[in-house]
Coordinates of C-alpha atoms in Angstrom, one line a residue:
X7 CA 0.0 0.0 0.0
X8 CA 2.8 2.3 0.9
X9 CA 4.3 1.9 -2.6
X10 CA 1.4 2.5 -4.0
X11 CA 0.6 6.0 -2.3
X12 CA 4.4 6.5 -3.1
X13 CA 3.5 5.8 -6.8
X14 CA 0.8 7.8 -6.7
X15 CA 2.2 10.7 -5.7
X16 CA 5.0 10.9 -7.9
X17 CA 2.4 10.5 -10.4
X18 CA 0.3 13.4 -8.4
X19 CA 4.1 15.5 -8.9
X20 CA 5.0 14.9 -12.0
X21 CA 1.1 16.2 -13.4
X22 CA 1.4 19.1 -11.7
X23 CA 4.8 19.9 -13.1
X24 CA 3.7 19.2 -16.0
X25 CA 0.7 21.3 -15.6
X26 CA 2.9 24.4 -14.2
X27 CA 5.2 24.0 -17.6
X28 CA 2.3 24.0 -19.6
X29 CA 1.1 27.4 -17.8
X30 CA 4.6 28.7 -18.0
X31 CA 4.6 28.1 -21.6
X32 CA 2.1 30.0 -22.7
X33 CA 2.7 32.7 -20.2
X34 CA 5.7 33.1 -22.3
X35 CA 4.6 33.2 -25.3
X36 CA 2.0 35.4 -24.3
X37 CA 4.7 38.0 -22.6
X38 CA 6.8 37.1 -25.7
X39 CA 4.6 38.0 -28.4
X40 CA 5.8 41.2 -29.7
X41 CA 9.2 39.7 -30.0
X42 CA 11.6 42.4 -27.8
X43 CA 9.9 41.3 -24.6
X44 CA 10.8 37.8 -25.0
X45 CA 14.0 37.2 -23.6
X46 CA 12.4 39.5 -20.0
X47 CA 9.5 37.0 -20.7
X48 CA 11.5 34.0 -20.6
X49 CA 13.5 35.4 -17.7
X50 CA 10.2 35.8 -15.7
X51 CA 9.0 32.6 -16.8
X52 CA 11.9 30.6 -15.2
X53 CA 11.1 32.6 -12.1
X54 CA 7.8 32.0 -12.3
X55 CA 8.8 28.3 -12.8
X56 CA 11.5 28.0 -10.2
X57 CA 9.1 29.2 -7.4
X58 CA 6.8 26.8 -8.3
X59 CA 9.6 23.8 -7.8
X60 CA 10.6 25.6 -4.8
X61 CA 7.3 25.9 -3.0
X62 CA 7.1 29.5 -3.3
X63 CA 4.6 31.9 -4.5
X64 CA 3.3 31.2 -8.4
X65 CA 0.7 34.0 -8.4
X66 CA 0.3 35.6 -12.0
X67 CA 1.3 38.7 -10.6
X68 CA 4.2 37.4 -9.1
X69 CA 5.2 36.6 -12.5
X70 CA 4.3 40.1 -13.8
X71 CA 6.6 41.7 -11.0
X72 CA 9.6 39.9 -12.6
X73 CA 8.4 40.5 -15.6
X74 CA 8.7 44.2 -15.4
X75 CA 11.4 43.9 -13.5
X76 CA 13.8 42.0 -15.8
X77 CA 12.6 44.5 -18.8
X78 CA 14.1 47.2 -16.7
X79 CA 17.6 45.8 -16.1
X80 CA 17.9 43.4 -19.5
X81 CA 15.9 46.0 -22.2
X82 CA 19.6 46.1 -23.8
X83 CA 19.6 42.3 -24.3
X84 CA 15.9 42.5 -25.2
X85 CA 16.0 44.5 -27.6
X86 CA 19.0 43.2 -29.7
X87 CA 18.0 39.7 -29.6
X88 CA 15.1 39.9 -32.4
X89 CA 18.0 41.8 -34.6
X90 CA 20.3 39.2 -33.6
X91 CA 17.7 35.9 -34.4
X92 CA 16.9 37.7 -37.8
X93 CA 20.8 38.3 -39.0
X94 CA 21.0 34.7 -38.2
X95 CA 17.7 33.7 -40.4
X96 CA 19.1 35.6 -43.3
X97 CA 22.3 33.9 -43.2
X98 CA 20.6 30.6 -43.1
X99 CA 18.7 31.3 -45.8
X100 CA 21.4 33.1 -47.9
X101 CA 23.5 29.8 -47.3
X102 CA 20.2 27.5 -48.7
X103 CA 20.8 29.6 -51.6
X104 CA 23.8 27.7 -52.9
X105 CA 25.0 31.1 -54.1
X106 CA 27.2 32.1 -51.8
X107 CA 30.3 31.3 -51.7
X108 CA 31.4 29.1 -48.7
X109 CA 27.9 28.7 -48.1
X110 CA 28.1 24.8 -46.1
X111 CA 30.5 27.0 -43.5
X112 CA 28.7 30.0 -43.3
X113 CA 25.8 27.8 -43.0
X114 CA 27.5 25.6 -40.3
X115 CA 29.0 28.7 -38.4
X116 CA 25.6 30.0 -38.0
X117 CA 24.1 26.9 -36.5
X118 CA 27.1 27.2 -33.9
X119 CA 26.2 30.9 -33.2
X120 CA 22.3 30.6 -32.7
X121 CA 23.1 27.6 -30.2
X122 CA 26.0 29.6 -28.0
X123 CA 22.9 31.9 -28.0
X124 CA 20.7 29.8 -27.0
X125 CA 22.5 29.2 -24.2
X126 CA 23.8 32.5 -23.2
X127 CA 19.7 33.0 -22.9
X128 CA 19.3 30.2 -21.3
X129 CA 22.0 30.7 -18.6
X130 CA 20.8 34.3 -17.7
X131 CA 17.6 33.1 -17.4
X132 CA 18.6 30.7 -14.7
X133 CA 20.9 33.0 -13.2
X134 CA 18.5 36.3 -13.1
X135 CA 16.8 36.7 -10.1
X136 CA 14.9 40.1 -8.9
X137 CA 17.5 43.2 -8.9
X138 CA 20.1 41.4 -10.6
X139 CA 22.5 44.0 -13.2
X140 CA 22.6 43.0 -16.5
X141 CA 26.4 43.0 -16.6
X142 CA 25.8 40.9 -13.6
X143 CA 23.4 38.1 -15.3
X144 CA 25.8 38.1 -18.3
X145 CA 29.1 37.4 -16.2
X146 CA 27.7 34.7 -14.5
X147 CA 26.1 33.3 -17.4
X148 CA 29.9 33.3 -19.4
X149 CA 30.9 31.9 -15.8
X150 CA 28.4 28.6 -15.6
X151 CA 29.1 28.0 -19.5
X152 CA 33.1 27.9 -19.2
X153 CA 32.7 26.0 -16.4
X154 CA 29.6 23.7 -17.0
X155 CA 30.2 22.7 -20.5
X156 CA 28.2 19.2 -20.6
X157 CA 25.6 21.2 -19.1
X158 CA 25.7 24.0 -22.3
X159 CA 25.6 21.1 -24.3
X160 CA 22.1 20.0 -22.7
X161 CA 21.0 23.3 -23.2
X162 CA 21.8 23.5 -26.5
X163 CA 20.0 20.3 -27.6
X164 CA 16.8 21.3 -25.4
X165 CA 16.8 24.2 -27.6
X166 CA 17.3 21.8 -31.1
X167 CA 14.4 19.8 -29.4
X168 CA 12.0 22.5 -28.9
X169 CA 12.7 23.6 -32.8
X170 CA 11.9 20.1 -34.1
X171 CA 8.9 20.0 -32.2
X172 CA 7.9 23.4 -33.3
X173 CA 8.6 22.2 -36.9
X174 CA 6.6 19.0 -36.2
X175 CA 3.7 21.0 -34.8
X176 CA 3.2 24.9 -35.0
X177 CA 0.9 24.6 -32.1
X178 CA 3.4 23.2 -30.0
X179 CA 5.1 26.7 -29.7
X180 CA 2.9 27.8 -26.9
X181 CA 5.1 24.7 -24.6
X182 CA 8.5 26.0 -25.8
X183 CA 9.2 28.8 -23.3
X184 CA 8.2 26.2 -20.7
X185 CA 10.0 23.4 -22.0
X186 CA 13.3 26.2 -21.9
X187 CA 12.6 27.2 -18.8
X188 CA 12.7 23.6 -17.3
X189 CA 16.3 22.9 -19.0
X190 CA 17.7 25.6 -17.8
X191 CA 16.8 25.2 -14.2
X192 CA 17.3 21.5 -14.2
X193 CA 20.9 22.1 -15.9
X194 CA 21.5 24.9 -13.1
X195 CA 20.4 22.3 -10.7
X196 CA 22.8 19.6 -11.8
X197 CA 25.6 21.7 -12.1
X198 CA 25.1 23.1 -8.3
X199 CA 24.6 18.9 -6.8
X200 CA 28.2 18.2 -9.0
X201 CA 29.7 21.0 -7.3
X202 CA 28.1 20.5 -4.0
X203 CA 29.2 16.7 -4.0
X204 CA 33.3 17.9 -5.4
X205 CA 33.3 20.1 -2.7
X206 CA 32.2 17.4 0.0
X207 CA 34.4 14.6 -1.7
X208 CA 37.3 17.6 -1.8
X209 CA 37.4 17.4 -5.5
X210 CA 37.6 21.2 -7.6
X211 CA 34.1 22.3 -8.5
X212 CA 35.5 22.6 -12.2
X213 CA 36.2 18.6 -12.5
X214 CA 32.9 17.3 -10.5
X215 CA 31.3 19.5 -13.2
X216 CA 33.6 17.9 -16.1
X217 CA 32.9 14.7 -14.7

């Protein structure tokens, strides 16, 4: 009987996180939709996300507050990240073409840059917390990917996930910002056990990462 409660309740957990991705999704891609909010509205979505994990408050307004919030310190970021996704479009498509020259490198090269990114995003969104500088967010961001790389490397292929299931079903769009916002704080999560546990086992935070 007891494994069966247990059972059921990890059941009861994993619904409900389900449920709060789902409603973190499209409070993204509500927040998101005129394109220079959405790296503040995926900021505000982690938060909104990482207090629901944590036990905290998940009130709607709650997530408006940080929403507002990380437009005031990140509106730099915001608002050269929609210039910055469509210079990478155009060299995608220009590289499609065939008519450049060099196009399978350029092409190549720009897949690398929209996943580094990707995570960069990803990796101040998990860092940012209420009153954090963006210079601040940014550093630590650079900080976690140099020293976190397998975790970068998750990041980047939730990202590739979230486009083939985008590509697969448009509709699917409105669980993305969820979907990224669950990476990045399970990837911030791992990387903070590793260190935790090479810091007991008096290994260097760098190789319990690695490892």
């Amino acid at each position: 009987m007891a494994s069966r409660t247990g059972e059921g309740g990890g059941i009861r957990a994993g619904l409900t996180l389900f449920g709060e991705v789902v409603i973190t999704g499209v409070l993204v891609a509500v927040l998101a939709a005129p394109l220079v909010t959405a790296v503040p509205a995926l900021v505000a979505g982690t938060a909104h996300l990482r207090r629901q994990l944590t036990g905290d408050s998940v009130r709607l307004a709650d997530a408006w507050a940080d929403f507002t919030a990380a437009w005031r310190t990140l509106w730099p970021l915001a608002l050269a990240f929609p210039f910055a996704v469509l210079l990478l479009l155009w060299n995608l498509s220009l590289a499609e073409t065939g008519l450049l020259p060099g196009g399978p490198a350029v092409y190549a090269l720009s897949l690398v840059h929209g996943g580094a990114l990707a995570v960069l995003l990803l990796r101040i969104a998990a860092r940012w917390h209420p009153g954090t500088h963006l210079g601040t967010a940014v550093r630590a961001a650079f900080t976690d990917i140099r020293d976190d790389l397998s975790g970068s490397l998750l990041l980047v292929l939730a990202a590739a996930m979230c486009l083939v299931f985008v590509w697969m079903l448009l509709p699917l769009a409105l669980l993305v910002g969820g979907l990224l916002a669950l990476a990045a704080l399970g990837v911030e999560h791992r990387f903070a056990a590793r260190a935790a546990a090479g810091a007991e086992t008096g290994e260097p935070e760098d190789s319990a990462a690695v490892r």
